[in-house]
Amino acid sequence: MTEPRVVHTIAGIRDEVQHARARGARVALVPTMGALHAGHLALVRRARELADVVVVSIFVNPLQFGPNEDFERYPRTLDADLTALDDLADLVFAPSAAEMYPSGPTQTRVTGGEVAELLDGASRPGHFDGMLTVVAKLLNIVQPHFAMFGQKDAQQVFLVRQMVTDLNLPVSIEAVETVREGDGLALSSRNGFLDGQARKAAVVLSVALADAAAAAHDGASAALAAGLERVDAVSGASGATVKLDYLAIVDPQTFRSVAEAYRGPAIALIAARVGETRLIDNASVVIG
Ligand code: PAF
């Protein structure tokens, strides 16, 4: 069994990657906040297909959590994460907050503009700018050829791609399909917060998306109506509170809600609080 080498400093990971690049190796970065699950491991496996050296970063980034969010209780499971990465990753970059932000939160931020204010950005002000800022830092620190992101966070993938294009960053962004439980629940590090009833009710996100996809041939409004109907039905019937944050259908090119006349591929996105836990999910749909 090969254990990944764990590096805690920026100088240390730069040194490792520079040596790898100097011998012609292709490098992939999988940025994570730890609490690794099978969805993360799918990213790592895809990274392994693309690159010779796979770096997984594990850093719970304070900049992307709002004041009343779950930064403090976000799961931190470094030992289990390292075990999960045996034979999969070459290097784990696990910096402290002081290593990443030696003078406290950075004055300089990357902002995602209008799309960063929509949907999850509207519910979590500042979240995407904090995320983009740390991703820009990680890309600059590691300087990989590839960086891997889960399609479950579709708005994050869109904004990272936009940043890479806008700032001419020399990295290829790879999105990897969402990994799901048997009943359709998208894997998330936050699923561990769901108790029995909430866990059962949480399937509503993927089921509402499936209903929206099935109704999408009749247009965007029909798709939204079908998804909403499902959320209402499950909210009424389940023992756990399900509070819808948004259900939206966006154009994959712009990430703006599609007009009723829109026909073609789109992304249906949902966010809901199930019990105390906020979950998101999305699915590709074809309108018309
Ligand atoms: O998706 C995540 O886990 C985080 O947003 C990321 C990309 C690791 C940045 O902190």
CSV table of C-alpha atoms and ligand atoms in Angstrom, one decimal:
chain,number,residue,atom,x,y,z
A,1,MET,CA,0.0,0.0,0.0
A,2,THR,CA,1.3,3.4,-0.9
A,3,GLU,CA,0.4,6.2,1.4
A,4,PRO,CA,0.3,9.8,0.1
A,5,ARG,CA,3.0,12.1,1.3
A,6,VAL,CA,1.4,14.8,3.5
A,7,VAL,CA,2.8,18.3,3.0
A,8,HIS,CA,1.6,21.2,5.3
A,9,THR,CA,3.5,24.1,3.8
A,10,ILE,CA,3.2,26.1,0.6
A,11,ALA,CA,7.0,26.0,0.1
A,12,GLY,CA,6.9,22.2,0.6
A,13,ILE,CA,4.1,21.5,-2.0
A,14,ARG,CA,5.7,23.9,-4.5
A,15,ASP,CA,9.0,22.0,-4.2
A,16,GLU,CA,7.3,18.6,-4.7
A,17,VAL,CA,5.4,19.8,-7.7
A,18,GLN,CA,8.3,21.7,-9.3
A,19,HIS,CA,10.4,18.5,-9.1
A,20,ALA,CA,7.6,16.5,-10.7
A,21,ARG,CA,7.1,19.0,-13.5
A,22,ALA,CA,10.8,19.2,-14.1
A,23,ARG,CA,10.9,15.4,-14.9
A,24,GLY,CA,8.0,15.9,-17.3
A,25,ALA,CA,5.2,14.6,-15.1
A,26,ARG,CA,1.6,15.9,-15.6
A,27,VAL,CA,0.1,17.1,-12.3
A,28,ALA,CA,-3.6,17.1,-11.3
A,29,LEU,CA,-5.0,18.9,-8.2
A,30,VAL,CA,-8.2,17.8,-6.5
A,31,PRO,CA,-9.2,20.6,-4.2
A,32,THR,CA,-11.3,19.4,-1.2
A,33,MET,CA,-12.3,20.5,2.3
A,34,GLY,CA,-11.8,16.9,3.5
A,35,ALA,CA,-14.4,14.6,5.0
A,36,LEU,CA,-13.8,12.6,1.8
A,37,HIS,CA,-16.5,10.4,0.4
A,38,ALA,CA,-16.9,8.3,-2.7
A,39,GLY,CA,-17.7,11.5,-4.7
A,40,HIS,CA,-14.2,12.9,-3.9
A,41,LEU,CA,-12.6,9.5,-4.6
A,42,ALA,CA,-14.2,9.6,-8.1
A,43,LEU,CA,-12.5,13.0,-8.7
A,44,VAL,CA,-9.2,11.5,-7.5
A,45,ARG,CA,-9.6,8.4,-9.8
A,46,ARG,CA,-10.3,10.7,-12.8
A,47,ALA,CA,-7.2,12.8,-11.8
A,48,ARG,CA,-5.2,9.6,-11.9
A,49,GLU,CA,-6.4,8.8,-15.4
A,50,LEU,CA,-5.3,12.3,-16.6
A,51,ALA,CA,-2.1,12.9,-14.7
A,52,ASP,CA,1.1,11.2,-13.4
A,53,VAL,CA,1.1,13.0,-10.1
A,54,VAL,CA,-2.2,13.5,-8.1
A,55,VAL,CA,-2.3,16.2,-5.4
A,56,VAL,CA,-5.3,16.3,-3.1
A,57,SER,CA,-5.7,19.5,-1.1
A,58,ILE,CA,-7.6,19.3,2.2
A,59,PHE,CA,-8.4,22.7,3.7
A,60,VAL,CA,-11.6,23.9,5.3
A,61,ASN,CA,-11.6,27.4,3.9
A,62,PRO,CA,-13.0,30.0,6.4
A,63,LEU,CA,-13.4,32.6,3.6
A,64,GLN,CA,-16.3,30.7,2.0
A,65,PHE,CA,-18.4,30.3,5.1
A,66,GLY,CA,-20.9,33.0,6.2
A,67,PRO,CA,-20.9,34.1,9.9
A,68,ASN,CA,-23.9,31.9,10.7
A,69,GLU,CA,-22.9,28.9,8.7
A,70,ASP,CA,-21.3,25.5,9.6
A,71,PHE,CA,-17.6,26.4,9.5
A,72,GLU,CA,-17.0,25.3,13.2
A,73,ARG,CA,-18.9,22.0,12.9
A,74,TYR,CA,-17.8,21.2,9.3
A,75,PRO,CA,-16.4,17.6,9.7
A,76,ARG,CA,-12.6,17.4,10.0
A,77,THR,CA,-11.4,13.9,9.5
A,78,LEU,CA,-7.8,14.1,8.3
A,79,ASP,CA,-6.7,10.6,9.5
A,80,ALA,CA,-9.6,8.9,7.8
A,81,ASP,CA,-9.1,11.0,4.7
A,82,LEU,CA,-5.5,10.0,4.4
A,83,THR,CA,-6.4,6.3,4.7
A,84,ALA,CA,-9.0,6.8,2.0
A,85,LEU,CA,-6.3,8.2,-0.3
A,86,ASP,CA,-3.9,5.3,0.1
A,87,ASP,CA,-2.9,4.0,-3.3
A,88,LEU,CA,-4.9,6.8,-4.9
A,89,ALA,CA,-3.1,10.1,-4.3
A,90,ASP,CA,0.6,10.9,-4.4
A,91,LEU,CA,0.6,14.1,-2.3
A,92,VAL,CA,-1.8,15.6,0.2
A,93,PHE,CA,-1.5,19.3,0.8
A,94,ALA,CA,-3.1,20.0,4.2
A,95,PRO,CA,-2.1,23.6,5.1
A,96,SER,CA,-3.2,25.3,8.3
A,97,ALA,CA,-5.3,28.5,8.2
A,98,ALA,CA,-2.2,30.4,9.3
A,99,GLU,CA,-0.3,29.0,6.3
A,100,MET,CA,-3.0,30.0,3.8
A,101,TYR,CA,-3.9,33.3,5.5
A,102,PRO,CA,-0.9,34.5,7.5
A,103,SER,CA,-2.3,38.0,8.0
A,104,GLY,CA,-5.9,36.9,8.5
A,105,PRO,CA,-8.4,36.9,5.7
A,106,THR,CA,-6.9,38.3,2.5
A,107,GLN,CA,-7.5,41.9,1.4
A,108,THR,CA,-7.5,40.8,-2.2
A,109,ARG,CA,-10.4,38.7,-3.3
A,110,VAL,CA,-11.4,37.1,-6.6
A,111,THR,CA,-15.0,38.0,-7.4
A,112,GLY,CA,-17.3,35.9,-9.6
A,113,GLY,CA,-19.4,38.9,-10.6
A,114,GLU,CA,-23.2,38.6,-11.3
A,115,VAL,CA,-23.4,34.8,-11.4
A,116,ALA,CA,-21.8,34.6,-8.0
A,117,GLU,CA,-24.7,36.6,-6.6
A,118,LEU,CA,-27.4,34.2,-8.0
A,119,LEU,CA,-28.9,31.0,-6.5
A,120,ASP,CA,-26.4,29.7,-3.9
A,121,GLY,CA,-24.7,33.1,-4.1
A,122,ALA,CA,-27.9,34.9,-3.1
A,123,SER,CA,-28.5,32.5,-0.2
A,124,ARG,CA,-24.8,32.5,0.9
A,125,PRO,CA,-23.5,36.1,0.4
A,126,GLY,CA,-19.7,36.1,-0.2
A,127,HIS,CA,-19.5,32.3,-0.5
A,128,PHE,CA,-18.4,32.2,-4.1
A,129,ASP,CA,-15.9,35.0,-3.8
A,130,GLY,CA,-14.3,33.1,-0.8
A,131,MET,CA,-14.3,29.9,-2.8
A,132,LEU,CA,-12.8,31.5,-5.9
A,133,THR,CA,-10.2,33.2,-3.8
A,134,VAL,CA,-9.0,30.0,-2.2
A,135,VAL,CA,-9.2,28.1,-5.5
A,136,ALA,CA,-7.0,30.8,-7.2
A,137,LYS,CA,-4.5,30.5,-4.3
A,138,LEU,CA,-4.5,26.7,-4.6
A,139,LEU,CA,-4.0,26.9,-8.4
A,140,ASN,CA,-1.1,29.4,-7.9
A,141,ILE,CA,0.5,27.3,-5.1
A,142,VAL,CA,0.2,23.9,-6.8
A,143,GLN,CA,0.4,25.0,-10.5
A,144,PRO,CA,-1.3,21.8,-11.8
A,145,HIS,CA,-2.1,21.0,-15.4
A,146,PHE,CA,-5.6,19.8,-14.4
A,147,ALA,CA,-7.9,20.7,-11.5
A,148,MET,CA,-10.9,18.5,-10.7
A,149,PHE,CA,-14.3,19.6,-9.4
A,150,GLY,CA,-17.6,17.7,-8.7
A,151,GLN,CA,-20.5,18.5,-11.0
A,152,LYS,CA,-22.7,18.4,-7.9
A,153,ASP,CA,-21.5,22.0,-7.3
A,154,ALA,CA,-22.5,23.1,-10.8
A,155,GLN,CA,-22.5,26.8,-10.0
A,156,GLN,CA,-19.0,26.4,-8.5
A,157,VAL,CA,-17.8,24.6,-11.6
A,158,PHE,CA,-19.2,27.4,-13.8
A,159,LEU,CA,-17.6,30.1,-11.7
A,160,VAL,CA,-14.2,28.4,-11.6
A,161,ARG,CA,-14.2,28.0,-15.4
A,162,GLN,CA,-15.2,31.6,-15.7
A,163,MET,CA,-12.3,32.6,-13.5
A,164,VAL,CA,-9.8,30.5,-15.4
A,165,THR,CA,-10.9,32.0,-18.7
A,166,ASP,CA,-11.1,35.6,-17.4
A,167,LEU,CA,-7.7,35.4,-15.7
A,168,ASN,CA,-6.0,33.2,-18.3
A,169,LEU,CA,-5.0,30.7,-15.8
A,170,PRO,CA,-3.0,27.8,-17.4
A,171,VAL,CA,-5.0,24.9,-16.1
A,172,SER,CA,-7.6,22.6,-17.5
A,173,ILE,CA,-10.8,22.3,-15.3
A,174,GLU,CA,-12.3,18.9,-15.3
A,175,ALA,CA,-15.9,18.3,-14.0
A,176,VAL,CA,-16.8,14.8,-12.7
A,177,GLU,CA,-20.3,13.4,-12.5
A,178,THR,CA,-22.1,13.4,-9.2
A,179,VAL,CA,-21.9,10.1,-7.2
A,180,ARG,CA,-25.2,9.1,-5.5
A,181,GLU,CA,-26.5,6.8,-2.8
A,182,GLY,CA,-28.7,4.0,-4.0
A,183,ASP,CA,-31.9,6.1,-3.5
A,184,GLY,CA,-30.5,9.0,-5.5
A,185,LEU,CA,-29.2,11.3,-2.7
A,186,ALA,CA,-26.1,13.1,-4.0
A,187,LEU,CA,-23.0,12.3,-1.8
A,188,SER,CA,-22.0,15.3,0.3
A,189,SER,CA,-19.8,15.8,3.3
A,190,ARG,CA,-22.8,17.3,5.0
A,191,ASN,CA,-24.9,14.2,4.6
A,192,GLY,CA,-23.4,13.0,7.9
A,193,PHE,CA,-25.4,15.7,9.6
A,194,LEU,CA,-28.7,14.1,8.5
A,195,ASP,CA,-30.5,12.0,11.2
A,196,GLY,CA,-32.8,9.1,10.3
A,197,GLN,CA,-35.9,11.1,9.3
A,198,ALA,CA,-33.9,13.9,7.6
A,199,ARG,CA,-31.9,11.3,5.7
A,200,LYS,CA,-35.1,9.7,4.3
A,201,ALA,CA,-36.5,13.1,3.4
A,202,ALA,CA,-33.3,14.3,1.7
A,203,VAL,CA,-34.0,12.1,-1.3
A,204,VAL,CA,-36.6,14.8,-2.2
A,205,LEU,CA,-33.9,16.8,-3.9
A,206,SER,CA,-32.9,14.2,-6.5
A,207,VAL,CA,-36.6,13.1,-7.0
A,208,ALA,CA,-37.8,16.7,-7.6
A,209,LEU,CA,-35.0,17.0,-10.2
A,210,ALA,CA,-36.0,13.8,-11.9
A,211,ASP,CA,-39.6,15.0,-12.0
A,212,ALA,CA,-38.5,18.3,-13.5
A,213,ALA,CA,-36.4,16.5,-16.1
A,214,ALA,CA,-39.4,14.2,-17.0
A,215,ALA,CA,-41.7,17.3,-17.5
A,216,ALA,CA,-39.1,19.4,-19.3
A,217,HIS,CA,-40.4,18.5,-22.8
A,218,ASP,CA,-43.3,20.8,-22.0
A,219,GLY,CA,-41.1,23.7,-21.3
A,220,ALA,CA,-39.3,25.3,-18.3
A,221,SER,CA,-42.4,26.3,-16.4
A,222,ALA,CA,-43.8,22.8,-16.6
A,223,ALA,CA,-40.5,21.4,-15.4
A,224,LEU,CA,-40.4,23.8,-12.4
A,225,ALA,CA,-44.0,23.1,-11.6
A,226,ALA,CA,-43.3,19.3,-11.5
A,227,GLY,CA,-40.3,19.7,-9.3
A,228,LEU,CA,-42.1,22.1,-6.9
A,229,GLU,CA,-45.1,19.7,-6.7
A,230,ARG,CA,-42.8,16.9,-5.5
A,231,VAL,CA,-41.1,19.1,-2.9
A,232,ASP,CA,-44.5,20.1,-1.5
A,233,ALA,CA,-45.7,16.5,-1.4
A,234,VAL,CA,-42.6,15.3,0.4
A,235,SER,CA,-42.5,18.3,2.8
A,236,GLY,CA,-46.0,17.6,3.8
A,237,ALA,CA,-45.5,13.9,4.3
A,238,SER,CA,-42.1,13.6,5.8
A,239,GLY,CA,-41.3,13.7,9.5
A,240,ALA,CA,-38.3,16.1,8.9
A,241,THR,CA,-38.8,19.7,7.8
A,242,VAL,CA,-37.9,20.3,4.1
A,243,LYS,CA,-37.6,24.0,3.4
A,244,LEU,CA,-37.0,24.8,-0.3
A,245,ASP,CA,-34.4,27.5,-0.9
A,246,TYR,CA,-34.6,27.5,-4.7
A,247,LEU,CA,-35.5,25.3,-7.7
A,248,ALA,CA,-34.3,26.9,-11.0
A,249,ILE,CA,-33.5,26.0,-14.5
A,250,VAL,CA,-30.5,27.7,-16.1
A,251,ASP,CA,-28.8,27.9,-19.4
A,252,PRO,CA,-25.4,26.1,-19.1
A,253,GLN,CA,-23.7,28.8,-21.1
A,254,THR,CA,-24.7,31.7,-19.0
A,255,PHE,CA,-26.0,30.2,-15.7
A,256,ARG,CA,-29.1,32.5,-16.0
A,257,SER,CA,-32.6,31.2,-15.7
A,258,VAL,CA,-34.0,30.2,-19.0
A,259,ALA,CA,-36.9,32.0,-20.6
A,260,GLU,CA,-40.1,30.1,-21.3
A,261,ALA,CA,-39.3,30.1,-25.0
A,262,TYR,CA,-35.9,28.4,-24.4
A,263,ARG,CA,-35.4,25.0,-26.0
A,264,GLY,CA,-32.3,22.9,-25.6
A,265,PRO,CA,-30.0,21.6,-22.9
A,266,ALA,CA,-30.3,23.1,-19.4
A,267,ILE,CA,-29.4,22.5,-15.8
A,268,ALA,CA,-32.1,22.1,-13.1
A,269,LEU,CA,-30.7,23.1,-9.7
A,270,ILE,CA,-32.2,22.7,-6.3
A,271,ALA,CA,-31.2,23.8,-2.8
A,272,ALA,CA,-33.2,22.9,0.4
A,273,ARG,CA,-32.7,22.8,4.1
A,274,VAL,CA,-33.6,19.3,5.3
A,275,GLY,CA,-33.9,19.4,9.1
A,276,GLU,CA,-30.9,21.6,10.0
A,277,THR,CA,-28.8,20.7,7.0
A,278,ARG,CA,-28.6,22.7,3.7
A,279,LEU,CA,-28.2,20.4,0.7
A,280,ILE,CA,-27.8,21.2,-3.0
A,281,ASP,CA,-28.2,19.0,-6.2
A,282,ASN,CA,-28.6,19.5,-9.9
A,283,ALA,CA,-29.4,17.5,-13.1
A,284,SER,CA,-29.0,18.0,-16.8
A,285,VAL,CA,-32.4,18.4,-18.5
A,286,VAL,CA,-33.5,19.0,-22.1
A,287,ILE,CA,-36.2,21.7,-22.5
A,288,GLY,CA,-38.7,21.1,-25.3
B,1,PAF,O1,-16.0,22.2,-3.2
B,1,PAF,C1,-15.3,22.3,-2.2
B,1,PAF,O2,-15.1,21.4,-1.4
B,1,PAF,C2,-14.7,23.7,-2.0
B,1,PAF,O3,-15.5,24.7,-2.4
B,1,PAF,C3,-13.3,23.9,-2.6
B,1,PAF,C4,-13.4,23.8,-4.1
B,1,PAF,C5,-12.3,22.8,-2.1
B,1,PAF,C6,-12.7,25.2,-2.2
B,1,PAF,O4,-12.6,25.4,-0.9
